[in-house]
C-alpha cells in the first residue's frame, strides 16, 4: 500500500503529511516543556530560599554548550540545503557534523556537569533547585539522544532512500531538522532560566 | 541556475542568523554578570531568549514562509501555553513571598 502525501501536497492542508505531523508533535512538546517550566516558576516563587544559578552551575560550560547546539542548528539546515543542491556528499558531511556536535553536547553535559554534581551530592533530593534542574535538563538531554538516533539513521542506512525516492528523503531531512531546531530552542530558554537567573 | 542562486542567498542568511545568535548568547551572559535586580534580569534574559528562539523558528525552521494551517496550530499552542503559565501561577500569586505557616 502506498502511504499518501509523503511527497505531494495534500490539497486541504497545503502541506505534505509529515510536515503537519511534526508541527503537531512539536506543539505537544511545547506543552510538555511548558508544564515543567511552569513548575520551575512555581517552585522558585514559592520557595523560602533558592540558589543563584550562576553560583551552583558552571556558566562557561553552559555557554559552551549553547554555542554547540546553535552551531548544530546551522549544520543541520546546511545539510538540508546541500541535498537541495543535489550534493549527497556535502549532506553527509553536514549531517555528520550535526551528530558530532550533538554528541559533544551530551558528553560535556554528563562528564562535566552531571558527574561532578552527583559527586558533590547535588542531587534531586538535596534541593528543589537540583530537582527541577535535573528534570528539565535531563528531559532535554533525552531529546538530544532521540534526535541523534534519528539523525544517525538518516546519515547512515536511511540515506539509501536518496537513490530510490529523493523527494521523500529530502522531506525526511526537513522534518528531522525541524525537530532538531526545536531541541535547540528549548535549550535557548533553559540556559538563561537555570544558569543565569 | 536560478535555484542555486536562491540557495546561495539562503545559506548566506543562515550564516547571518548564526552570527546574530552567537552575539545574543554573549550579550545574555554579559548582562547576567552585571548583577542588576532580579526582576529586570528576568525580563532581559527572557526577551533575549525569545528573540533567539524567534530567529531559529523564523529562519532555520522557515516559519517566516509557512502555510496558514501551521500558524493557526502555533497560535492555539501559544494561547494554551500562556494559560498554563498564568492560570497555575494565579493560584499561588497571592501567596508569593508569604512564609508558609503550618
PDB file of C-alpha atoms in Angstrom:
ATOM      1  CA  UNK A   1       0.000   0.000   0.000  1.00  0.00           C
ATOM      2  CA  UNK A   2       1.207   3.469  -0.871  1.00  0.00           C
ATOM      3  CA  UNK A   3       1.337   5.919   2.041  1.00  0.00           C
ATOM      4  CA  UNK A   4      -0.407   9.059   0.798  1.00  0.00           C
ATOM      5  CA  UNK A   5       1.021  12.588   0.762  1.00  0.00           C
ATOM      6  CA  UNK A   6       4.617  11.767   1.661  1.00  0.00           C
ATOM      7  CA  UNK A   7       5.751  13.976  -1.187  1.00  0.00           C
ATOM      8  CA  UNK A   8       2.715  15.513  -2.811  1.00  0.00           C
ATOM      9  CA  UNK A   9       0.915  18.305  -1.019  1.00  0.00           C
ATOM     10  CA  UNK A  10      -2.472  17.471   0.483  1.00  0.00           C
ATOM     11  CA  UNK A  11      -4.939  19.887  -1.095  1.00  0.00           C
ATOM     12  CA  UNK A  12      -6.877  20.743   2.077  1.00  0.00           C
ATOM     13  CA  UNK A  13      -3.870  21.373   4.347  1.00  0.00           C
ATOM     14  CA  UNK A  14      -1.477  22.695   1.710  1.00  0.00           C
ATOM     15  CA  UNK A  15       1.261  20.548   3.295  1.00  0.00           C
ATOM     16  CA  UNK A  16       2.756  17.106   2.960  1.00  0.00           C
ATOM     17  CA  UNK A  17       1.575  14.964   5.852  1.00  0.00           C
ATOM     18  CA  UNK A  18       4.863  14.637   7.736  1.00  0.00           C
ATOM     19  CA  UNK A  19       5.225  18.405   7.911  1.00  0.00           C
ATOM     20  CA  UNK A  20       1.868  18.834   9.626  1.00  0.00           C
ATOM     21  CA  UNK A  21       2.656  15.787  11.759  1.00  0.00           C
ATOM     22  CA  UNK A  22       5.956  17.132  13.081  1.00  0.00           C
ATOM     23  CA  UNK A  23       4.425  20.517  13.898  1.00  0.00           C
ATOM     24  CA  UNK A  24       1.586  18.834  15.815  1.00  0.00           C
ATOM     25  CA  UNK A  25       4.192  16.813  17.698  1.00  0.00           C
ATOM     26  CA  UNK A  26       6.261  19.921  18.426  1.00  0.00           C
ATOM     27  CA  UNK A  27       3.119  21.687  19.689  1.00  0.00           C
ATOM     28  CA  UNK A  28       2.623  18.850  22.194  1.00  0.00           C
ATOM     29  CA  UNK A  29       6.294  19.169  23.150  1.00  0.00           C
ATOM     30  CA  UNK A  30       5.786  22.882  23.836  1.00  0.00           C
ATOM     31  CA  UNK A  31       3.130  21.888  26.374  1.00  0.00           C
ATOM     32  CA  UNK A  32       5.349  19.183  27.912  1.00  0.00           C
ATOM     33  CA  UNK A  33       8.284  21.534  28.475  1.00  0.00           C
ATOM     34  CA  UNK A  34       5.860  24.373  29.261  1.00  0.00           C
ATOM     35  CA  UNK A  35       4.359  22.374  32.116  1.00  0.00           C
ATOM     36  CA  UNK A  36       7.781  21.740  33.619  1.00  0.00           C
ATOM     37  CA  UNK A  37       8.848  25.346  33.055  1.00  0.00           C
ATOM     38  CA  UNK A  38       5.690  26.403  34.850  1.00  0.00           C
ATOM     39  CA  UNK A  39       6.604  24.016  37.695  1.00  0.00           C
ATOM     40  CA  UNK A  40      10.009  25.703  37.872  1.00  0.00           C
ATOM     41  CA  UNK A  41       8.393  29.147  38.207  1.00  0.00           C
ATOM     42  CA  UNK A  42       6.032  27.874  40.921  1.00  0.00           C
ATOM     43  CA  UNK A  43       8.772  26.080  42.872  1.00  0.00           C
ATOM     44  CA  UNK A  44      11.040  29.085  42.712  1.00  0.00           C
ATOM     45  CA  UNK A  45       8.490  31.734  43.625  1.00  0.00           C
ATOM     46  CA  UNK A  46       7.099  29.548  46.417  1.00  0.00           C
ATOM     47  CA  UNK A  47      10.492  28.724  47.931  1.00  0.00           C
ATOM     48  CA  UNK A  48      11.804  30.476  51.020  1.00  0.00           C
ATOM     49  CA  UNK A  49      15.359  30.048  49.750  1.00  0.00           C
ATOM     50  CA  UNK A  50      16.683  29.469  46.244  1.00  0.00           C
ATOM     51  CA  UNK A  51      20.141  29.071  44.748  1.00  0.00           C
ATOM     52  CA  UNK A  52      21.668  31.551  42.350  1.00  0.00           C
ATOM     53  CA  UNK A  53      22.092  29.549  39.150  1.00  0.00           C
ATOM     54  CA  UNK A  54      25.454  31.071  38.264  1.00  0.00           C
ATOM     55  CA  UNK A  55      26.877  30.034  41.654  1.00  0.00           C
ATOM     56  CA  UNK A  56      25.716  26.408  41.527  1.00  0.00           C
ATOM     57  CA  UNK A  57      26.096  25.729  37.801  1.00  0.00           C
ATOM     58  CA  UNK A  58      29.022  26.452  35.503  1.00  0.00           C
ATOM     59  CA  UNK A  59      28.177  29.395  33.240  1.00  0.00           C
ATOM     60  CA  UNK A  60      31.213  28.817  30.943  1.00  0.00           C
ATOM     61  CA  UNK A  61      30.198  25.173  30.354  1.00  0.00           C
ATOM     62  CA  UNK A  62      26.568  26.176  29.794  1.00  0.00           C
ATOM     63  CA  UNK A  63      27.629  28.914  27.366  1.00  0.00           C
ATOM     64  CA  UNK A  64      29.896  26.472  25.529  1.00  0.00           C
ATOM     65  CA  UNK A  65      27.044  24.000  25.140  1.00  0.00           C
ATOM     66  CA  UNK A  66      24.725  26.780  23.943  1.00  0.00           C
ATOM     67  CA  UNK A  67      27.211  27.542  21.155  1.00  0.00           C
ATOM     68  CA  UNK A  68      27.484  23.838  20.337  1.00  0.00           C
ATOM     69  CA  UNK A  69      23.710  23.486  19.885  1.00  0.00           C
ATOM     70  CA  UNK A  70      23.366  26.729  17.893  1.00  0.00           C
ATOM     71  CA  UNK A  71      26.178  25.563  15.609  1.00  0.00           C
ATOM     72  CA  UNK A  72      24.453  22.186  15.180  1.00  0.00           C
ATOM     73  CA  UNK A  73      21.283  24.003  14.133  1.00  0.00           C
ATOM     74  CA  UNK A  74      23.281  25.699  11.384  1.00  0.00           C
ATOM     75  CA  UNK A  75      24.866  22.427  10.245  1.00  0.00           C
ATOM     76  CA  UNK A  76      21.528  20.578  10.101  1.00  0.00           C
ATOM     77  CA  UNK A  77      19.956  23.320   7.981  1.00  0.00           C
ATOM     78  CA  UNK A  78      23.066  23.271   5.770  1.00  0.00           C
ATOM     79  CA  UNK A  79      22.665  19.506   5.303  1.00  0.00           C
ATOM     80  CA  UNK A  80      19.129  20.129   4.016  1.00  0.00           C
ATOM     81  CA  UNK A  81      20.317  22.937   1.725  1.00  0.00           C
ATOM     82  CA  UNK A  82      23.111  20.668   0.402  1.00  0.00           C
ATOM     83  CA  UNK A  83      20.590  17.977  -0.534  1.00  0.00           C
ATOM     84  CA  UNK A  84      18.503  20.543  -2.372  1.00  0.00           C
ATOM     85  CA  UNK A  85      21.639  21.256  -4.415  1.00  0.00           C
ATOM     86  CA  UNK A  86      21.866  17.520  -5.180  1.00  0.00           C
ATOM     87  CA  UNK A  87      25.066  17.177  -3.190  1.00  0.00           C
ATOM     88  CA  UNK A  88      24.837  13.975  -1.126  1.00  0.00           C
ATOM     89  CA  UNK A  89      28.496  14.203  -0.061  1.00  0.00           C
ATOM     90  CA  UNK A  90      28.030  17.642   1.453  1.00  0.00           C
ATOM     91  CA  UNK A  91      24.791  16.474   3.052  1.00  0.00           C
ATOM     92  CA  UNK A  92      26.676  13.631   4.740  1.00  0.00           C
ATOM     93  CA  UNK A  93      29.376  15.995   5.930  1.00  0.00           C
ATOM     94  CA  UNK A  94      26.942  18.491   7.456  1.00  0.00           C
ATOM     95  CA  UNK A  95      24.680  15.807   8.951  1.00  0.00           C
ATOM     96  CA  UNK A  96      27.789  14.076  10.328  1.00  0.00           C
ATOM     97  CA  UNK A  97      28.859  17.366  11.927  1.00  0.00           C
ATOM     98  CA  UNK A  98      25.379  17.777  13.425  1.00  0.00           C
ATOM     99  CA  UNK A  99      25.613  14.324  15.005  1.00  0.00           C
ATOM    100  CA  UNK A 100      29.126  15.057  16.266  1.00  0.00           C
ATOM    101  CA  UNK A 101      28.007  18.340  17.848  1.00  0.00           C
ATOM    102  CA  UNK A 102      25.057  16.586  19.497  1.00  0.00           C
ATOM    103  CA  UNK A 103      27.481  14.050  20.964  1.00  0.00           C
ATOM    104  CA  UNK A 104      29.780  16.834  22.200  1.00  0.00           C
ATOM    105  CA  UNK A 105      26.800  18.440  23.941  1.00  0.00           C
ATOM    106  CA  UNK A 106      25.889  15.188  25.701  1.00  0.00           C
ATOM    107  CA  UNK A 107      29.455  14.286  26.699  1.00  0.00           C
ATOM    108  CA  UNK A 108      30.044  17.769  28.155  1.00  0.00           C
ATOM    109  CA  UNK A 109      26.710  17.620  29.938  1.00  0.00           C
ATOM    110  CA  UNK A 110      27.311  14.237  31.536  1.00  0.00           C
ATOM    111  CA  UNK A 111      31.071  14.371  32.228  1.00  0.00           C
ATOM    112  CA  UNK A 112      31.472  18.000  33.279  1.00  0.00           C
ATOM    113  CA  UNK A 113      28.055  18.775  34.740  1.00  0.00           C
ATOM    114  CA  UNK A 114      26.085  15.756  35.927  1.00  0.00           C
ATOM    115  CA  UNK A 115      29.003  13.680  37.271  1.00  0.00           C
ATOM    116  CA  UNK A 116      30.641  16.406  39.415  1.00  0.00           C
ATOM    117  CA  UNK A 117      27.228  17.399  40.778  1.00  0.00           C
ATOM    118  CA  UNK A 118      26.383  13.864  41.775  1.00  0.00           C
ATOM    119  CA  UNK A 119      29.841  13.553  43.400  1.00  0.00           C
ATOM    120  CA  UNK A 120      29.095  16.651  45.495  1.00  0.00           C
ATOM    121  CA  UNK A 121      25.694  15.186  46.399  1.00  0.00           C
ATOM    122  CA  UNK A 122      23.936  17.933  44.483  1.00  0.00           C
ATOM    123  CA  UNK A 123      21.136  15.571  43.534  1.00  0.00           C
ATOM    124  CA  UNK A 124      17.383  15.992  43.031  1.00  0.00           C
ATOM    125  CA  UNK A 125      16.629  15.013  46.641  1.00  0.00           C
ATOM    126  CA  UNK A 126      19.007  17.612  48.096  1.00  0.00           C
ATOM    127  CA  UNK A 127      17.069  20.715  46.984  1.00  0.00           C
ATOM    128  CA  UNK A 128      14.201  21.629  44.665  1.00  0.00           C
ATOM    129  CA  UNK A 129      16.693  23.659  42.601  1.00  0.00           C
ATOM    130  CA  UNK A 130      18.560  20.483  41.675  1.00  0.00           C
ATOM    131  CA  UNK A 131      15.317  18.529  41.300  1.00  0.00           C
ATOM    132  CA  UNK A 132      13.975  20.878  38.632  1.00  0.00           C
ATOM    133  CA  UNK A 133      17.474  21.316  37.120  1.00  0.00           C
ATOM    134  CA  UNK A 134      17.895  17.565  36.612  1.00  0.00           C
ATOM    135  CA  UNK A 135      14.332  17.064  35.344  1.00  0.00           C
ATOM    136  CA  UNK A 136      14.448  19.926  32.821  1.00  0.00           C
ATOM    137  CA  UNK A 137      17.979  19.344  31.535  1.00  0.00           C
ATOM    138  CA  UNK A 138      17.573  15.547  31.731  1.00  0.00           C
ATOM    139  CA  UNK A 139      14.421  15.602  29.618  1.00  0.00           C
ATOM    140  CA  UNK A 140      16.162  17.933  27.202  1.00  0.00           C
ATOM    141  CA  UNK A 141      19.188  15.600  27.047  1.00  0.00           C
ATOM    142  CA  UNK A 142      16.866  12.667  26.274  1.00  0.00           C
ATOM    143  CA  UNK A 143      15.504  14.721  23.370  1.00  0.00           C
ATOM    144  CA  UNK A 144      19.071  15.209  22.132  1.00  0.00           C
ATOM    145  CA  UNK A 145      19.569  11.420  22.336  1.00  0.00           C
ATOM    146  CA  UNK A 146      16.361  10.872  20.325  1.00  0.00           C
ATOM    147  CA  UNK A 147      17.493  13.385  17.708  1.00  0.00           C
ATOM    148  CA  UNK A 148      20.899  11.679  17.480  1.00  0.00           C
ATOM    149  CA  UNK A 149      19.246   8.315  16.793  1.00  0.00           C
ATOM    150  CA  UNK A 150      17.066   9.748  14.007  1.00  0.00           C
ATOM    151  CA  UNK A 151      19.888  11.837  12.518  1.00  0.00           C
ATOM    152  CA  UNK A 152      22.228   8.845  12.761  1.00  0.00           C
ATOM    153  CA  UNK A 153      19.773   6.709  10.821  1.00  0.00           C
ATOM    154  CA  UNK A 154      19.303   9.396   8.171  1.00  0.00           C
ATOM    155  CA  UNK A 155      23.077   9.846   7.894  1.00  0.00           C
ATOM    156  CA  UNK A 156      23.737   6.108   7.588  1.00  0.00           C
ATOM    157  CA  UNK A 157      21.351   3.396   6.340  1.00  0.00           C
ATOM    158  CA  UNK A 158      18.443   5.812   5.838  1.00  0.00           C
ATOM    159  CA  UNK A 159      20.355   7.786   3.224  1.00  0.00           C
ATOM    160  CA  UNK A 160      19.886   4.953   0.707  1.00  0.00           C
ATOM    161  CA  UNK A 161      16.470   6.481   0.087  1.00  0.00           C
ATOM    162  CA  UNK A 162      18.222   9.289  -1.793  1.00  0.00           C
ATOM    163  CA  UNK A 163      18.634   6.834  -4.717  1.00  0.00           C
ATOM    164  CA  UNK A 164      15.106   5.442  -4.653  1.00  0.00           C
ATOM    165  CA  UNK A 165      12.952   8.402  -3.616  1.00  0.00           C
ATOM    166  CA  UNK A 166      14.955  11.624  -3.316  1.00  0.00           C
ATOM    167  CA  UNK A 167      11.954  13.876  -2.736  1.00  0.00           C
ATOM    168  CA  UNK A 168      10.700  11.877   0.218  1.00  0.00           C
ATOM    169  CA  UNK A 169      14.226  11.708   1.613  1.00  0.00           C
ATOM    170  CA  UNK A 170      14.501  15.495   1.339  1.00  0.00           C
ATOM    171  CA  UNK A 171      11.257  15.812   3.299  1.00  0.00           C
ATOM    172  CA  UNK A 172      12.572  13.450   5.966  1.00  0.00           C
ATOM    173  CA  UNK A 173      15.636  15.649   6.404  1.00  0.00           C
ATOM    174  CA  UNK A 174      13.462  18.747   6.652  1.00  0.00           C
ATOM    175  CA  UNK A 175      11.259  17.154   9.326  1.00  0.00           C
ATOM    176  CA  UNK A 176      14.239  15.807  11.307  1.00  0.00           C
ATOM    177  CA  UNK A 177      15.754  19.292  11.064  1.00  0.00           C
ATOM    178  CA  UNK A 178      12.586  20.919  12.428  1.00  0.00           C
ATOM    179  CA  UNK A 179      12.769  18.632  15.468  1.00  0.00           C
ATOM    180  CA  UNK A 180      16.463  19.364  15.974  1.00  0.00           C
ATOM    181  CA  UNK A 181      15.884  23.136  15.847  1.00  0.00           C
ATOM    182  CA  UNK A 182      13.111  22.753  18.401  1.00  0.00           C
ATOM    183  CA  UNK A 183      15.503  20.995  20.792  1.00  0.00           C
ATOM    184  CA  UNK A 184      17.871  23.941  20.264  1.00  0.00           C
ATOM    185  CA  UNK A 185      15.101  26.442  21.084  1.00  0.00           C
ATOM    186  CA  UNK A 186      14.298  24.597  24.334  1.00  0.00           C
ATOM    187  CA  UNK A 187      17.944  24.917  25.372  1.00  0.00           C
ATOM    188  CA  UNK A 188      17.923  28.613  24.418  1.00  0.00           C
ATOM    189  CA  UNK A 189      15.279  29.091  27.137  1.00  0.00           C
ATOM    190  CA  UNK A 190      16.672  26.613  29.677  1.00  0.00           C
ATOM    191  CA  UNK A 191      20.159  28.126  29.668  1.00  0.00           C
ATOM    192  CA  UNK A 192      19.296  31.613  30.954  1.00  0.00           C
ATOM    193  CA  UNK A 193      16.484  30.338  33.203  1.00  0.00           C
ATOM    194  CA  UNK A 194      18.677  27.833  35.035  1.00  0.00           C
ATOM    195  CA  UNK A 195      22.240  29.124  34.677  1.00  0.00           C
ATOM    196  CA  UNK A 196      21.936  32.901  34.608  1.00  0.00           C
ATOM    197  CA  UNK A 197      18.999  33.889  36.806  1.00  0.00           C
TER     198      UNK A 197
ATOM    199  CA  UNK B   1      20.886  28.094 -12.304  1.00  0.00           C
ATOM    200  CA  UNK B   2      18.258  30.247 -10.590  1.00  0.00           C
ATOM    201  CA  UNK B   3      17.648  27.652  -7.881  1.00  0.00           C
ATOM    202  CA  UNK B   4      21.337  27.511  -6.947  1.00  0.00           C
ATOM    203  CA  UNK B   5      21.447  31.294  -6.804  1.00  0.00           C
ATOM    204  CA  UNK B   6      18.474  31.358  -4.420  1.00  0.00           C
ATOM    205  CA  UNK B   7      20.023  28.655  -2.272  1.00  0.00           C
ATOM    206  CA  UNK B   8      23.265  30.620  -2.008  1.00  0.00           C
ATOM    207  CA  UNK B   9      21.279  33.599  -0.740  1.00  0.00           C
ATOM    208  CA  UNK B  10      19.528  31.302   1.718  1.00  0.00           C
ATOM    209  CA  UNK B  11      22.831  29.911   3.026  1.00  0.00           C
ATOM    210  CA  UNK B  12      24.100  33.463   3.449  1.00  0.00           C
ATOM    211  CA  UNK B  13      21.050  34.206   5.546  1.00  0.00           C
ATOM    212  CA  UNK B  14      21.638  31.122   7.718  1.00  0.00           C
ATOM    213  CA  UNK B  15      25.165  32.292   8.453  1.00  0.00           C
ATOM    214  CA  UNK B  16      23.918  35.778   9.371  1.00  0.00           C
ATOM    215  CA  UNK B  17      21.344  34.239  11.732  1.00  0.00           C
ATOM    216  CA  UNK B  18      24.119  32.168  13.298  1.00  0.00           C
ATOM    217  CA  UNK B  19      26.143  35.353  13.857  1.00  0.00           C
ATOM    218  CA  UNK B  20      23.160  37.045  15.491  1.00  0.00           C
ATOM    219  CA  UNK B  21      22.537  34.017  17.758  1.00  0.00           C
ATOM    220  CA  UNK B  22      26.187  33.938  18.827  1.00  0.00           C
ATOM    221  CA  UNK B  23      26.194  37.676  19.622  1.00  0.00           C
ATOM    222  CA  UNK B  24      22.919  37.419  21.587  1.00  0.00           C
ATOM    223  CA  UNK B  25      24.326  34.483  23.611  1.00  0.00           C
ATOM    224  CA  UNK B  26      27.368  36.587  24.523  1.00  0.00           C
ATOM    225  CA  UNK B  27      25.100  39.539  25.402  1.00  0.00           C
ATOM    226  CA  UNK B  28      22.839  37.496  27.696  1.00  0.00           C
ATOM    227  CA  UNK B  29      25.869  36.085  29.577  1.00  0.00           C
ATOM    228  CA  UNK B  30      27.440  39.562  29.837  1.00  0.00           C
ATOM    229  CA  UNK B  31      24.211  41.146  31.136  1.00  0.00           C
ATOM    230  CA  UNK B  32      23.839  38.374  33.727  1.00  0.00           C
ATOM    231  CA  UNK B  33      27.265  39.236  35.170  1.00  0.00           C
ATOM    232  CA  UNK B  34      26.190  42.870  35.695  1.00  0.00           C
ATOM    233  CA  UNK B  35      24.123  41.888  38.764  1.00  0.00           C
ATOM    234  CA  UNK B  36      21.073  44.012  38.028  1.00  0.00           C
ATOM    235  CA  UNK B  37      17.908  43.476  40.099  1.00  0.00           C
ATOM    236  CA  UNK B  38      16.260  40.059  39.685  1.00  0.00           C
ATOM    237  CA  UNK B  39      13.065  41.439  38.106  1.00  0.00           C
ATOM    238  CA  UNK B  40      14.982  43.386  35.499  1.00  0.00           C
ATOM    239  CA  UNK B  41      17.355  40.445  34.939  1.00  0.00           C
ATOM    240  CA  UNK B  42      14.448  38.061  34.256  1.00  0.00           C
ATOM    241  CA  UNK B  43      12.921  40.463  31.709  1.00  0.00           C
ATOM    242  CA  UNK B  44      16.230  40.986  29.860  1.00  0.00           C
ATOM    243  CA  UNK B  45      17.128  37.267  29.851  1.00  0.00           C
ATOM    244  CA  UNK B  46      13.688  36.192  28.598  1.00  0.00           C
ATOM    245  CA  UNK B  47      13.487  38.943  25.945  1.00  0.00           C
ATOM    246  CA  UNK B  48      16.885  37.842  24.588  1.00  0.00           C
ATOM    247  CA  UNK B  49      15.874  34.149  24.738  1.00  0.00           C
ATOM    248  CA  UNK B  50      12.596  34.899  22.940  1.00  0.00           C
ATOM    249  CA  UNK B  51      14.487  36.861  20.268  1.00  0.00           C
ATOM    250  CA  UNK B  52      16.925  33.970  19.757  1.00  0.00           C
ATOM    251  CA  UNK B  53      14.069  31.456  19.689  1.00  0.00           C
ATOM    252  CA  UNK B  54      12.197  33.529  17.080  1.00  0.00           C
ATOM    253  CA  UNK B  55      15.320  33.783  14.926  1.00  0.00           C
ATOM    254  CA  UNK B  56      15.699  29.983  14.932  1.00  0.00           C
ATOM    255  CA  UNK B  57      11.976  29.451  14.296  1.00  0.00           C
ATOM    256  CA  UNK B  58      11.649  32.110  11.578  1.00  0.00           C
ATOM    257  CA  UNK B  59      14.724  31.244   9.534  1.00  0.00           C
ATOM    258  CA  UNK B  60      16.054  27.764  10.383  1.00  0.00           C
ATOM    259  CA  UNK B  61      12.536  26.341  10.728  1.00  0.00           C
ATOM    260  CA  UNK B  62      11.435  28.667   7.910  1.00  0.00           C
ATOM    261  CA  UNK B  63       8.342  29.801   9.799  1.00  0.00           C
ATOM    262  CA  UNK B  64       8.720  33.182   8.085  1.00  0.00           C
ATOM    263  CA  UNK B  65       7.253  31.496   4.987  1.00  0.00           C
ATOM    264  CA  UNK B  66       4.899  28.765   6.099  1.00  0.00           C
ATOM    265  CA  UNK B  67       1.337  27.650   5.404  1.00  0.00           C
ATOM    266  CA  UNK B  68      -1.592  29.163   7.306  1.00  0.00           C
ATOM    267  CA  UNK B  69      -2.551  25.902   8.997  1.00  0.00           C
ATOM    268  CA  UNK B  70       0.784  25.796  10.816  1.00  0.00           C
ATOM    269  CA  UNK B  71       0.397  29.390  12.007  1.00  0.00           C
ATOM    270  CA  UNK B  72      -3.072  28.537  13.302  1.00  0.00           C
ATOM    271  CA  UNK B  73      -1.713  25.479  15.097  1.00  0.00           C
ATOM    272  CA  UNK B  74       1.044  27.537  16.720  1.00  0.00           C
ATOM    273  CA  UNK B  75      -1.285  30.344  17.801  1.00  0.00           C
ATOM    274  CA  UNK B  76      -3.506  27.791  19.560  1.00  0.00           C
ATOM    275  CA  UNK B  77      -0.407  26.292  21.217  1.00  0.00           C
ATOM    276  CA  UNK B  78       0.774  29.706  22.366  1.00  0.00           C
ATOM    277  CA  UNK B  79      -2.628  30.522  23.898  1.00  0.00           C
ATOM    278  CA  UNK B  80      -2.653  27.188  25.747  1.00  0.00           C
ATOM    279  CA  UNK B  81       0.932  27.676  26.911  1.00  0.00           C
ATOM    280  CA  UNK B  82       0.166  31.124  28.315  1.00  0.00           C
ATOM    281  CA  UNK B  83      -2.951  29.716  30.008  1.00  0.00           C
ATOM    282  CA  UNK B  84      -0.776  27.006  31.551  1.00  0.00           C
ATOM    283  CA  UNK B  85       1.625  29.636  32.913  1.00  0.00           C
ATOM    284  CA  UNK B  86      -0.841  32.218  34.122  1.00  0.00           C
ATOM    285  CA  UNK B  87      -3.647  30.056  35.456  1.00  0.00           C
ATOM    286  CA  UNK B  88      -1.295  27.922  37.543  1.00  0.00           C
ATOM    287  CA  UNK B  89       0.655  30.972  38.678  1.00  0.00           C
ATOM    288  CA  UNK B  90      -2.612  32.714  39.510  1.00  0.00           C
ATOM    289  CA  UNK B  91      -3.431  30.004  42.056  1.00  0.00           C
ATOM    290  CA  UNK B  92      -0.432  30.981  44.178  1.00  0.00           C
ATOM    291  CA  UNK B  93       0.050  34.569  43.044  1.00  0.00           C
ATOM    292  CA  UNK B  94      -1.338  35.985  46.287  1.00  0.00           C
ATOM    293  CA  UNK B  95       0.995  33.825  48.393  1.00  0.00           C
ATOM    294  CA  UNK B  96       4.316  34.688  46.769  1.00  0.00           C
ATOM    295  CA  UNK B  97       6.750  35.917  49.397  1.00  0.00           C
ATOM    296  CA  UNK B  98       4.439  34.933  52.266  1.00  0.00           C
ATOM    297  CA  UNK B  99       6.006  32.447  54.627  1.00  0.00           C
ATOM    298  CA  UNK B 100       4.164  29.160  54.940  1.00  0.00           C
ATOM    299  CA  UNK B 101       2.962  28.531  58.475  1.00  0.00           C
ATOM    300  CA  UNK B 102       1.706  25.057  59.260  1.00  0.00           C
TER     301      UNK B 102
END
